[in-house]
Coordinates of C-alpha atoms in Angstrom, one line a residue:
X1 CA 21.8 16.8 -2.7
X2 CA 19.1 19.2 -1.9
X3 CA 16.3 18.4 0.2
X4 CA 13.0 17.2 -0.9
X5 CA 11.2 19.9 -2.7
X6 CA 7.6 17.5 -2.0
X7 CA 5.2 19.4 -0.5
X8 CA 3.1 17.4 2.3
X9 CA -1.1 18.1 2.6
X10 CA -2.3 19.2 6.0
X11 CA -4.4 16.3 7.9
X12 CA -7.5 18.5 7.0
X13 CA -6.9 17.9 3.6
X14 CA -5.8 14.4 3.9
X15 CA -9.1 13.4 5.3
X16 CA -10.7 15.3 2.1
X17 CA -8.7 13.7 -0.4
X18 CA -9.4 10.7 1.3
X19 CA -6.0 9.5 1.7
X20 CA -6.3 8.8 5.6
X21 CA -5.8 4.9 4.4
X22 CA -3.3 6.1 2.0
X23 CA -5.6 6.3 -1.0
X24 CA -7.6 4.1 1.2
X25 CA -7.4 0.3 0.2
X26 CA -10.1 -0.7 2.1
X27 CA -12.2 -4.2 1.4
X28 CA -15.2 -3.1 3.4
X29 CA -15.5 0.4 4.3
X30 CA -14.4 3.9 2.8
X31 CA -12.0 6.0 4.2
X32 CA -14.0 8.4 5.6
X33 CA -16.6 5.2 7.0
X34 CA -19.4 7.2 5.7
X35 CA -22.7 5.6 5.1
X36 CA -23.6 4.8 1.6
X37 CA -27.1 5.8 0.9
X38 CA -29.8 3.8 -0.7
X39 CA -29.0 3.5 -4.7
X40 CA -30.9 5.5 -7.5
X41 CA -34.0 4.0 -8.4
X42 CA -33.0 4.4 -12.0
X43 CA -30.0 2.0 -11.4
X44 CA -31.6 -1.0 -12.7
X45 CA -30.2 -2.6 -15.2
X46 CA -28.8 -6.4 -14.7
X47 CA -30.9 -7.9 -17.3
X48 CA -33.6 -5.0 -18.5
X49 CA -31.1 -3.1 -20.7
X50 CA -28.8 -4.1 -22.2
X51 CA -26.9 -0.9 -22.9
X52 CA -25.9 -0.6 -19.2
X53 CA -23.6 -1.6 -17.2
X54 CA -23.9 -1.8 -13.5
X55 CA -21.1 -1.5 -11.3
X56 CA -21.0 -1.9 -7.6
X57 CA -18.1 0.0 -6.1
X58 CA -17.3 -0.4 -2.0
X59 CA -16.3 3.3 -1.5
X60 CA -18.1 6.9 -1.4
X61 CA -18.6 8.8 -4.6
X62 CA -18.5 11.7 -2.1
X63 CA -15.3 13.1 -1.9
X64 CA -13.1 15.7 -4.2
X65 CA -13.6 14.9 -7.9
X66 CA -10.7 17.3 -8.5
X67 CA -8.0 15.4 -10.5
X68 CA -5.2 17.2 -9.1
X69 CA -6.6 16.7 -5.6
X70 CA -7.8 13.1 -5.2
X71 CA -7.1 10.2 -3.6
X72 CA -11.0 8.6 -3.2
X73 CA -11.1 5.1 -4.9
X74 CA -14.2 6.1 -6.1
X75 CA -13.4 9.3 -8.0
X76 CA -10.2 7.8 -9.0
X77 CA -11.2 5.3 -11.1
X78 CA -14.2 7.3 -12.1
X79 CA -12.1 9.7 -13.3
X80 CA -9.7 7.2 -15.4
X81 CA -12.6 6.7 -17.7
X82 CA -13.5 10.2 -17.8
X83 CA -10.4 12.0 -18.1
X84 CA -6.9 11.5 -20.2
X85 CA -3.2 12.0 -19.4
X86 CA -0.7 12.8 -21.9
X87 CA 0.4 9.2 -21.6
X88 CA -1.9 6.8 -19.7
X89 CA -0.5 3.2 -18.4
X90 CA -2.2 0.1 -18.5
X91 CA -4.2 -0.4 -15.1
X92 CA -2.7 -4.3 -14.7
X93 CA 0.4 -4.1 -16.6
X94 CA 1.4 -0.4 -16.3
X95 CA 3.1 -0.2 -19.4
X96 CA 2.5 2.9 -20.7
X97 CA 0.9 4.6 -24.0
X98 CA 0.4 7.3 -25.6
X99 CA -3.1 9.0 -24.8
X100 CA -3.8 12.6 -25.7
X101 CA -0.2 12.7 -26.9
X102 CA 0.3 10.8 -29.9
X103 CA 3.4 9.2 -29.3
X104 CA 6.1 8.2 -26.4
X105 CA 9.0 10.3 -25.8
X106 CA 12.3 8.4 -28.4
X107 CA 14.7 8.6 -25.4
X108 CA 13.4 8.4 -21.7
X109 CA 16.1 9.7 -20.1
X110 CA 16.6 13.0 -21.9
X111 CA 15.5 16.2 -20.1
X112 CA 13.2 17.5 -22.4
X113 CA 10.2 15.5 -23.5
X114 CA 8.1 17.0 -26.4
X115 CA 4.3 15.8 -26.9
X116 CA 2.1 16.8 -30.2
X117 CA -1.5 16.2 -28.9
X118 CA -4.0 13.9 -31.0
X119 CA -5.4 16.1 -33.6
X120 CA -9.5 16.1 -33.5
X121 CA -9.6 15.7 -30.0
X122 CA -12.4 17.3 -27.8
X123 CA -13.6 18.3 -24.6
X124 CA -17.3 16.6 -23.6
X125 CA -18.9 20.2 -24.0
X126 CA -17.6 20.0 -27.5
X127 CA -14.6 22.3 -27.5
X128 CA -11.1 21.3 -28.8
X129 CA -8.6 20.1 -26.9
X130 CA -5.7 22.5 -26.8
X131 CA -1.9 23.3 -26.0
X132 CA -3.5 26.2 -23.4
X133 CA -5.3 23.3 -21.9
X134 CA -2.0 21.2 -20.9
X135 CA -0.2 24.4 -19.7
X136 CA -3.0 25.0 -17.7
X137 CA -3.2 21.5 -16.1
X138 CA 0.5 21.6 -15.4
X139 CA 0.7 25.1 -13.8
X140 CA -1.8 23.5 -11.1
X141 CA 0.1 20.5 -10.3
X142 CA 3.2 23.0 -10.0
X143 CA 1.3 25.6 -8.2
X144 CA 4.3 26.6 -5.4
X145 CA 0.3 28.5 -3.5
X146 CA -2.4 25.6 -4.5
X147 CA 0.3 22.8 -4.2
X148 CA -2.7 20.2 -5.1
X149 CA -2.0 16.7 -3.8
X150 CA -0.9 15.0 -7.4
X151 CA 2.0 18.0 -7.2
X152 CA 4.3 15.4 -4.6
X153 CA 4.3 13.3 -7.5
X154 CA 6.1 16.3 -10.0
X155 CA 7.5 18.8 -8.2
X156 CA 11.1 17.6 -6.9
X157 CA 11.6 16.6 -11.0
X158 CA 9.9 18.4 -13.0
X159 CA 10.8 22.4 -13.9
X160 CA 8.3 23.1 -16.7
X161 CA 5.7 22.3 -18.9
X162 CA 6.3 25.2 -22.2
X163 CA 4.6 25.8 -25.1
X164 CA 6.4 24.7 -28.5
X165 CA 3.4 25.4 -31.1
X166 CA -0.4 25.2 -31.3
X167 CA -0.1 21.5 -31.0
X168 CA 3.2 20.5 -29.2
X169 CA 4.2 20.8 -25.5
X170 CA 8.0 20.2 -24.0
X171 CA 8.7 19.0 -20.8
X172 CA 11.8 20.4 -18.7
X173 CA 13.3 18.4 -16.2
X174 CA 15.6 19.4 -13.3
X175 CA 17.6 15.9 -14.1
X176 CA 16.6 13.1 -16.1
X177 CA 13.9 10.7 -14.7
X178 CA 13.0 8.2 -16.8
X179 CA 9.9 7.2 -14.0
X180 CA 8.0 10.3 -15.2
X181 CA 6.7 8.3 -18.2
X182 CA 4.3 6.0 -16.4
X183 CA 4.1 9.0 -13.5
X184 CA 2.1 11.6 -16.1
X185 CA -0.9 9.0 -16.0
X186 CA -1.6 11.3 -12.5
X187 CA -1.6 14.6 -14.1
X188 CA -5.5 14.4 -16.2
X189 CA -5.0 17.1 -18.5
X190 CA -8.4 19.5 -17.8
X191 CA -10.0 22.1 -19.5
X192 CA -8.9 25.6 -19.1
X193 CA -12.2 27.1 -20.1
X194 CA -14.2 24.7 -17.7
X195 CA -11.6 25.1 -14.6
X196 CA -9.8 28.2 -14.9
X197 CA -13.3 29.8 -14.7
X198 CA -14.2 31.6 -11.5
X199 CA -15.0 28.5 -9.0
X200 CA -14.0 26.3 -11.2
X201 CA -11.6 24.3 -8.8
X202 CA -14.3 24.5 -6.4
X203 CA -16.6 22.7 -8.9
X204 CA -14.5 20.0 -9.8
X205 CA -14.1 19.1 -6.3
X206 CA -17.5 18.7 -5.9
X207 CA -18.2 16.1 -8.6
X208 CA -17.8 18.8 -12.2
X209 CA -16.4 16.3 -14.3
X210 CA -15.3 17.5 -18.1
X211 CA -13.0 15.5 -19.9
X212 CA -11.7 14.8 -23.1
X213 CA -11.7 10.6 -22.4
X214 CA -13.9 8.0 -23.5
X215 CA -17.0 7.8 -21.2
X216 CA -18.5 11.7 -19.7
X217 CA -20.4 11.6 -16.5
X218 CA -24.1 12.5 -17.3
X219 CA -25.2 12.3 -13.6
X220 CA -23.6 12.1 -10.1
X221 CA -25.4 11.6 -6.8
X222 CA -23.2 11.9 -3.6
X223 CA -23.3 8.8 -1.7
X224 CA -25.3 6.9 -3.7
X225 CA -24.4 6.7 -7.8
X226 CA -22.9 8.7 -10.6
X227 CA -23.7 7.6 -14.1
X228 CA -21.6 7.6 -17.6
X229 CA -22.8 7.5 -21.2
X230 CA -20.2 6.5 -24.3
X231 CA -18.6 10.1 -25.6
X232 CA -19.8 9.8 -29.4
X233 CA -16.3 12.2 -30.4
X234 CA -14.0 9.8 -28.2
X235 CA -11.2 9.6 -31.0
X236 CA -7.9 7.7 -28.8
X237 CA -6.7 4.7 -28.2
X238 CA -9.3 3.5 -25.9
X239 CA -13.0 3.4 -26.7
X240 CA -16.1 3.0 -24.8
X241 CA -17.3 -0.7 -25.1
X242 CA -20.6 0.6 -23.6
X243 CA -23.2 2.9 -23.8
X244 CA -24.2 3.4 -20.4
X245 CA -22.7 2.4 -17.2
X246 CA -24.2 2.7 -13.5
X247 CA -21.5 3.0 -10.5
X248 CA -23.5 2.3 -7.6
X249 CA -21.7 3.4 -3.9
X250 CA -22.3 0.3 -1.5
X251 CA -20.3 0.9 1.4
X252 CA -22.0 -1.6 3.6
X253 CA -20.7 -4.6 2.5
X254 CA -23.4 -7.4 3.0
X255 CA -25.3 -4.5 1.1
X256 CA -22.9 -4.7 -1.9
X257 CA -22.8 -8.9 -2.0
X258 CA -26.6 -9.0 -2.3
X259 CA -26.4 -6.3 -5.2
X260 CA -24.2 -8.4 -7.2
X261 CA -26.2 -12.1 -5.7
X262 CA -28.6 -14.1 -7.3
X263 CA -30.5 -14.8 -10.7
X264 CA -32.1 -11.3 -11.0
X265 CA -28.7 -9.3 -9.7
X266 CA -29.0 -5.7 -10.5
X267 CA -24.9 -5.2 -11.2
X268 CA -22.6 -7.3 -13.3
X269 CA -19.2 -6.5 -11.6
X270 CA -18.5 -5.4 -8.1
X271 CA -14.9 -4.9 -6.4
X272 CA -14.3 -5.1 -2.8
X273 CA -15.2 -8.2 -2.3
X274 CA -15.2 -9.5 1.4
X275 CA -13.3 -12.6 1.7
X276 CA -15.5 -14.6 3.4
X277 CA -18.2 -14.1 1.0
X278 CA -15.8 -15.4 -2.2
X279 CA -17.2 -19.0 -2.2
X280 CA -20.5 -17.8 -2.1
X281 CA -20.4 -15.6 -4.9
X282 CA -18.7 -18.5 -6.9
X283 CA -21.4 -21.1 -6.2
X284 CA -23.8 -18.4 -7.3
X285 CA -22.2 -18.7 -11.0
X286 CA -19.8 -15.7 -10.5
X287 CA -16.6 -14.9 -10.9
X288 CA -14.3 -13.9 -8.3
X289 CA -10.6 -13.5 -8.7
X290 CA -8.0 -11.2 -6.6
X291 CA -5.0 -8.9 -7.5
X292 CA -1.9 -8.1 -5.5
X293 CA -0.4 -5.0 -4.6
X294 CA 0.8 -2.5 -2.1
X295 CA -2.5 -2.8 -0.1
X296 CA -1.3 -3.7 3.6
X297 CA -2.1 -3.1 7.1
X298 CA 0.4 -0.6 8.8
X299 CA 1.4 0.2 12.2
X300 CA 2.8 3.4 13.1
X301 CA 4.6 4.8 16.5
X302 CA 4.4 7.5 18.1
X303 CA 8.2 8.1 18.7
X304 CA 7.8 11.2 21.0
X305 CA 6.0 8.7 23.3
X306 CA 7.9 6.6 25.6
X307 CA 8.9 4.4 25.4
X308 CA 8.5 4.2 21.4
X309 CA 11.6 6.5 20.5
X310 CA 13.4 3.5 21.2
X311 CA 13.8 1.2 17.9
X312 CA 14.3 -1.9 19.7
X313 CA 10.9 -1.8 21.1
X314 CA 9.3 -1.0 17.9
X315 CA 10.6 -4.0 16.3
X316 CA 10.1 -6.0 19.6
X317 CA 6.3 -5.4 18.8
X318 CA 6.5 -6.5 15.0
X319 CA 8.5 -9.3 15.6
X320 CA 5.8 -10.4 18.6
X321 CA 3.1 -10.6 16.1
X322 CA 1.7 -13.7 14.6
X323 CA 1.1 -13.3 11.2
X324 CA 0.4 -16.5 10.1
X325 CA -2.2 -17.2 12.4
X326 CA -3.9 -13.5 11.1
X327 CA -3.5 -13.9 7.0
X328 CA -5.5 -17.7 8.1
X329 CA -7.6 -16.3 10.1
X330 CA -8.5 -12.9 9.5
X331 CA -7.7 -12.6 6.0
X332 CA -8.5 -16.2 5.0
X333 CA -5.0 -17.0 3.3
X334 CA -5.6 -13.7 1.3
X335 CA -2.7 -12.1 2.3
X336 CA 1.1 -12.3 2.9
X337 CA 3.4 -11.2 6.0
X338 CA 5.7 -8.1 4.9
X339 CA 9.1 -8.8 4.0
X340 CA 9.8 -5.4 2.8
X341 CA 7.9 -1.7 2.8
X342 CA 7.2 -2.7 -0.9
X343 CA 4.7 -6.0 -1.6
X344 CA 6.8 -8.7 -3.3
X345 CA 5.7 -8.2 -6.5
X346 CA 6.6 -4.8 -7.1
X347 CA 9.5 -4.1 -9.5
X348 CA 11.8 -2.7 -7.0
X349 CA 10.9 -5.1 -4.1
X350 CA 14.1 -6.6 -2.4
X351 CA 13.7 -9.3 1.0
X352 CA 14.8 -5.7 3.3
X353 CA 17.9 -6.2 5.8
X354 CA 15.3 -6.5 8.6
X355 CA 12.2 -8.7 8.5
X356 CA 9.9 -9.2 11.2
X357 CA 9.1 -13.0 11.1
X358 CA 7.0 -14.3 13.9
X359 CA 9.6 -14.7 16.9
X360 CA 8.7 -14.2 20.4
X361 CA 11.7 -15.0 22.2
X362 CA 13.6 -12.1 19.9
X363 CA 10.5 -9.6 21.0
X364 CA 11.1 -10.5 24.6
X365 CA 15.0 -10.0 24.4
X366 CA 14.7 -6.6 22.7
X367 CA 12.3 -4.9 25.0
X368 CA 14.8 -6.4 28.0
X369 CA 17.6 -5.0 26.2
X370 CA 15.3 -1.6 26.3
X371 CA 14.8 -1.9 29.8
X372 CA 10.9 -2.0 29.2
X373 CA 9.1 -4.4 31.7
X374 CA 5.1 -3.9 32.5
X375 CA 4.3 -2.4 29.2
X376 CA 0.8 -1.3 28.3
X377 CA 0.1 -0.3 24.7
X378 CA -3.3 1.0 23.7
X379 CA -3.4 0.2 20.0
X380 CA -5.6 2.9 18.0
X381 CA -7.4 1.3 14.6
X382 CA -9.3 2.7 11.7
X383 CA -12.3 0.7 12.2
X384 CA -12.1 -0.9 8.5
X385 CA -13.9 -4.3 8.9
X386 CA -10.7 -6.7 7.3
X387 CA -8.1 -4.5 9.7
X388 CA -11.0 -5.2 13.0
X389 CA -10.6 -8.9 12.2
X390 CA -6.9 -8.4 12.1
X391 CA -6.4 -6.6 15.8
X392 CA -7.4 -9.6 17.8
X393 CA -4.4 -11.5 16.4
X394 CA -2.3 -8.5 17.4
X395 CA -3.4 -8.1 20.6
X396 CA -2.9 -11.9 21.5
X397 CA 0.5 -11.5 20.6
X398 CA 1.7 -8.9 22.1
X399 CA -0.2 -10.0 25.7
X400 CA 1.9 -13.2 25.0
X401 CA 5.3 -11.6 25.6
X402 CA 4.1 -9.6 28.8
X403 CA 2.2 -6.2 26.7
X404 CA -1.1 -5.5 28.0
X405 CA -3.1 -4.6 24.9
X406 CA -6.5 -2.7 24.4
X407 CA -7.9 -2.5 21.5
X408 CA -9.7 0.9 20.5
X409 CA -11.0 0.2 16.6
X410 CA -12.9 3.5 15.4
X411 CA -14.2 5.8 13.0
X412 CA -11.4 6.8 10.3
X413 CA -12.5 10.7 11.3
X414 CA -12.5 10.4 15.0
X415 CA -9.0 8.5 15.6
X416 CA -7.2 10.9 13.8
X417 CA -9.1 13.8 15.0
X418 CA -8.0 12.4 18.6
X419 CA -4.2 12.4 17.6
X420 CA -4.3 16.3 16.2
X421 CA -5.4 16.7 20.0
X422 CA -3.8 14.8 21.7
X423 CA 0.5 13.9 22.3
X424 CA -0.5 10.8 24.3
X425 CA -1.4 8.0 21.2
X426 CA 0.9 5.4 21.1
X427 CA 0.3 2.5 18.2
X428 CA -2.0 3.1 15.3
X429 CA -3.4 0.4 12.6
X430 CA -4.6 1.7 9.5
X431 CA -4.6 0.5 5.6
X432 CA -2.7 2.2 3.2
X433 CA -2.4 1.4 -0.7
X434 CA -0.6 4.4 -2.7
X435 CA -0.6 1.8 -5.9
X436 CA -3.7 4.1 -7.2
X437 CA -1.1 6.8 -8.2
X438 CA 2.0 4.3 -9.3
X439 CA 4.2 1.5 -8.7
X440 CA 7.3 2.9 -8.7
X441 CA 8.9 3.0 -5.1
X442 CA 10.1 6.8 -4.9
X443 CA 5.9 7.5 -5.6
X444 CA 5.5 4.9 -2.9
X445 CA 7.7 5.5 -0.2
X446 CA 7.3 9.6 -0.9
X447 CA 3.7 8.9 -0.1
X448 CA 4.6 8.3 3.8
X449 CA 8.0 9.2 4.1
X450 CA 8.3 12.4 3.4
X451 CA 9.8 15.4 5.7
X452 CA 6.7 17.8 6.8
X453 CA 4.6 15.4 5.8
X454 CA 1.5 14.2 7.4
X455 CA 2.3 10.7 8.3
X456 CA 5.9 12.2 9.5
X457 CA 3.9 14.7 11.7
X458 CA 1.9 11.6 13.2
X459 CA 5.5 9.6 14.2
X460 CA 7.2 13.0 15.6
X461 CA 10.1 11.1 14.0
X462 CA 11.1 13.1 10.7
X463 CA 13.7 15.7 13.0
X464 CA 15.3 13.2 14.1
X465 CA 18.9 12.2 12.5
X466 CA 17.7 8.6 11.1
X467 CA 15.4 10.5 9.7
X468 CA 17.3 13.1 7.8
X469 CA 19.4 10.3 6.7
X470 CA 16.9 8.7 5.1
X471 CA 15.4 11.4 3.3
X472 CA 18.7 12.8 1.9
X473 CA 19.2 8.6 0.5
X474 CA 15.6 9.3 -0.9
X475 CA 16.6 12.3 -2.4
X476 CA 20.2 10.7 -4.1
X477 CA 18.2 7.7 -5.6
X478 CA 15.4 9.8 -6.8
X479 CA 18.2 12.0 -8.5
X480 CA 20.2 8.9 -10.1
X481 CA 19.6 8.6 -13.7
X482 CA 21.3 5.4 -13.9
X483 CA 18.5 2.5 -13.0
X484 CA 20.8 0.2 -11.8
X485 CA 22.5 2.8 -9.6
X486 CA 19.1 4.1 -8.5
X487 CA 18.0 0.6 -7.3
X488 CA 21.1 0.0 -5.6
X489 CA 20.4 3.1 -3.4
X490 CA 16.3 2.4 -3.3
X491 CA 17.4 -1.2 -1.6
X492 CA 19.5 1.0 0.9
X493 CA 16.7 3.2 2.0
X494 CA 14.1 1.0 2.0
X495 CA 16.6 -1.2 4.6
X496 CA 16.4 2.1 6.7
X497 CA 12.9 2.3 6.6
X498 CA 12.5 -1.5 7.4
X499 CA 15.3 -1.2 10.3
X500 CA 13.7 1.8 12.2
X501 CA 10.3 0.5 11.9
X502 CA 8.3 3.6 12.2
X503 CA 5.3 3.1 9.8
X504 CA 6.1 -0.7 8.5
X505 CA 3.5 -3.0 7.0
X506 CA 2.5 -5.9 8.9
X507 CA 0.7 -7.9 5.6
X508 CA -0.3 -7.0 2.4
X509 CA -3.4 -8.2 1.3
X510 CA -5.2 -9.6 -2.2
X511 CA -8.1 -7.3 -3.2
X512 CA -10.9 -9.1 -5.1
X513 CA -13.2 -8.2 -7.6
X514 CA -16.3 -10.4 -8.8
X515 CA -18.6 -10.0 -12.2
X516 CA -21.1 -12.2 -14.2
X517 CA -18.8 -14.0 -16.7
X518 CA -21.6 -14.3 -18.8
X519 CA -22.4 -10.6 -19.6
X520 CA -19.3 -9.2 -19.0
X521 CA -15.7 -10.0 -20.5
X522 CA -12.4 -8.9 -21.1
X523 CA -12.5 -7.9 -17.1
X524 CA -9.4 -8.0 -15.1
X525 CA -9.2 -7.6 -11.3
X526 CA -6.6 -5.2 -10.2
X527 CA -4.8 -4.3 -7.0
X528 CA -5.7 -1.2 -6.1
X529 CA -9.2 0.1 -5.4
X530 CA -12.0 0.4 -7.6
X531 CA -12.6 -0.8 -11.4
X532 CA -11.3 -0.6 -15.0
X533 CA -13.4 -1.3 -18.1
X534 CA -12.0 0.5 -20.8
X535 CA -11.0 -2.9 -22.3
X536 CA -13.7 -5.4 -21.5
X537 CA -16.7 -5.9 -23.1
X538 CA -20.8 -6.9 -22.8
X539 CA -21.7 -10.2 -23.5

């Protein structure tokens, strides 16, 4: 096998992209804990008009806007109503369907896939959509000197993207991979004319937004709203169920409850919902139900620290922790200990080799086996309000079995701006949810495990020969074309990754979305960040 032709950002552009909480799954802050500004006054519109729709979204609208280049939760789903895919999935169910193409490909696992685009369909600015367009989208994502973050996701597969006729396009694969149908939802076809234009990339990263999908952006204010209106030449699968639709940026998250609170609320739908404000919102007529996924609180080791190159005292400090008392406290029974990199509902989740239940005695006989008495750990956090409430329970823990513990929660920014610095971290917290992008686990496990890559940098653990181990069983499963083959060897290396225990979840977590069941329906909560409503409706 060769090695992993994904290409890694740099921690510069990680922090842009806002990925720091891998594609940051956050219930209270953004990733970048920026302040959310004071909405537009011409948000109004809870009962006044009944065009709009308001939405309340618990992130920044401030980052890139770029397609290829985003990870903000914001932009992201912003972008899913703006922008189409050759094939788009459904956000709950994933299954995909055909979007500017107009049909599947017959056989998944051949290595060509041809696409005739939907005839009649347009830009926002009113120009056709074209074969030039998709050629253009695809020679960014494969760009070996751009290398645009939404190019991990292609490059080790895919070979081409070639022109057949005026409407058709083929797909060339270096081996058959079957995943790439729901995986092409990430590559938002874009308009040449609009993007290959000098600046154009630039533009689009600041909030340029030309699509060909259902709703087009008519105004976008960083850090405090961007607005859609319905696009009248729309012709796919999805329409616009409304004519206008408000996304308001509420970081702050009593801020965001009292937006969506009361009889005169100014939004109908809000995601991000803090759980300790769920009962409230219920009482007040709303309401509020949660979606799982890969959203989870991580903790990763620094293994060129001492004594942290040595597995057993990595696991000693998982297996220390008491989970149950955090998902009941901190997370309110919203949540569930890791068994596995991958949450348990994903479809190639197996119960891993190695799982860190709640055991004490084993963390105590592990670090003696290490030789590791009088242990101090400063543990580093994003300062993300639901992973805050979560470090107390970590800390009490580990001070039980004999680890002095401090605590140093802070700004997103700052902590990893402090390890580019500095050799000396040890333990970091953070959130990380790469279900935005995909379900599948090579998507997944790529996103953080990846040689070169950012996260790898963090653990100094990717030279190592556990770690080219690992990657060369990433790389033979991604390659497998049979799926019950490729399982077999995904189990195997997610095992690895459990048994090493160099960025491992701790719990994944439920993220909740609330609306106004009477003027709103057809809503479904989903379990990544931000909102979908392409298929509901106003009451």
């Amino acid at each position: 096998m060769g090695t992993s032709t994904y290409r890694t950002i740099s921690r510069r552009d990680l922090l842009r992209y806002s990925a720091i909480l891998g594609a940051a799954a956050t219930v209270t802050a953004t990733v970048s804990a920026c302040e959310s500004g004071p909405a537009s006054t011409g948000s109004v519109g809870g009962d006044g008009d009944k065009d709009l729709v308001t939405a309340v979204i618990g992130y920044g609208n401030d980052q890139s806007w770029d397609p290829t280049q985003t990870a903000s939760a914001f932009s992201m789903a912003a972008i899913n109503h703006i922008y189409e895919a050759l094939v788009e999935t459904d956000p709950v169910t994933r299954e995909p369907y055909p979007a500017l193409a107009t049909a599947l490909p017959a056989d998944p696992a051949a290595t060509t896939w041809k696409f005739t685009l939907r005839q009649g369909a347009k830009w926002h600015d009113g120009q056709p959509v074209t074969v030039d367009d998709v050629l253009f989208t695809f020679q960014r994502v494969l760009d070996p000197e751009a290398k645009p973050l939404v190019g991990n996701f292609f490059r080790s597969w895919l070979q081409e993207v070639r022109k057949v006729d005026d409407t058709s396009v083929e797909l060339v694969f270096k081996f058959p991979f079957p995943d790439a149908l729901k995986r092409l939802s990430i590559a938002k076809i874009m308009p040449k004319h609009v993007f290959g234009a000098a600046g154009g990339w630039d533009a689009a990263k600041g909030g340029k937004a030309v699509g060909s999908g259902p709703f087009k952006m008519t105004a976008h204010n960083p850090k405090s709203n961007t607005t859609f209106e319905a696009f009248a030449d729309y012709n796919g699968p999805r329409r616009a169920a409304y004519k206008k639709m408000n996304w308001l940026s509420i970081v702050d998250a009593s801020a965001r409850v009292a937006k969506i609170s009361g009889g005169h609320a100014e939004a109908q739908i809000s995601d991000n919902i803090p759980y300790a404000n769920i009962d409230q919102l219920k009482s007040g007529g709303l309401t509020v139900e949660g979606a799982t996924g890969m959203n989870h609180m991580f903790l990763m080791f620094n293994t060129g620290n001492k004594p942290f190159d040595d597995v057993r005292v990595r696991q000693a400090l998982l297996y220390a922790i008491d989970t149950k008392t955090m998902i009941d406290v901190a997370l309110k029974g919203h949540g569930t200990a890791s068994t596995s990199f991958l949450n348990e509902q994903n479809p190639s989740y197996t119960r891993a080799g190695t799982v860190y239940a709640y055991d004490p005695d084993k963390a105590k006989s592990l670090l003696a086996a290490a030789g590791v008495t009088g242990l101090s750990v400063t543990l580093m956090a994003v300062n993300v309000s639901w992973i805050a409430d979560c470090l107390p329970t970590i800390a009490n823990s580990w001070n039980a079995i004999g680890v002095r513990t401090t605590l140093q929660p802070q700004d997103t920014s700052a902590l990893f701006t402090k390890m580019d610095q500095s050799q000396d971290y040890q333990v970091v917290a953070a959130a990380s949810n790469p279900n935005q992008f995909g379900i599948d686990a090579d998507l997944i496990l790529r996103y953080n495990y990846t040689p070169g890559g950012v996260w790898m940098k963090y653990t100094k653990w990717d030279a190592s020969p556990a770690a080219k181990d690992l990657f060369a069983k990433m790389d033979r499963a991604t390659e497998e074309p049979d799926q019950a083959k490729k399982l077999a060897l995904t189990h195997q290396y997610l095992n690895v990754i459990a048994e090493q225990a160099v960025l491992y979840p701790v719990v994944h977590t439920e993220l909740m979305t609330a609306w106004d069941g009477k003027k709103l329906s057809g809503v479904r909560p989903q379990g990544y960040p931000g909102i979908n409503l392409l298929q509901s409706k106003r009451v």
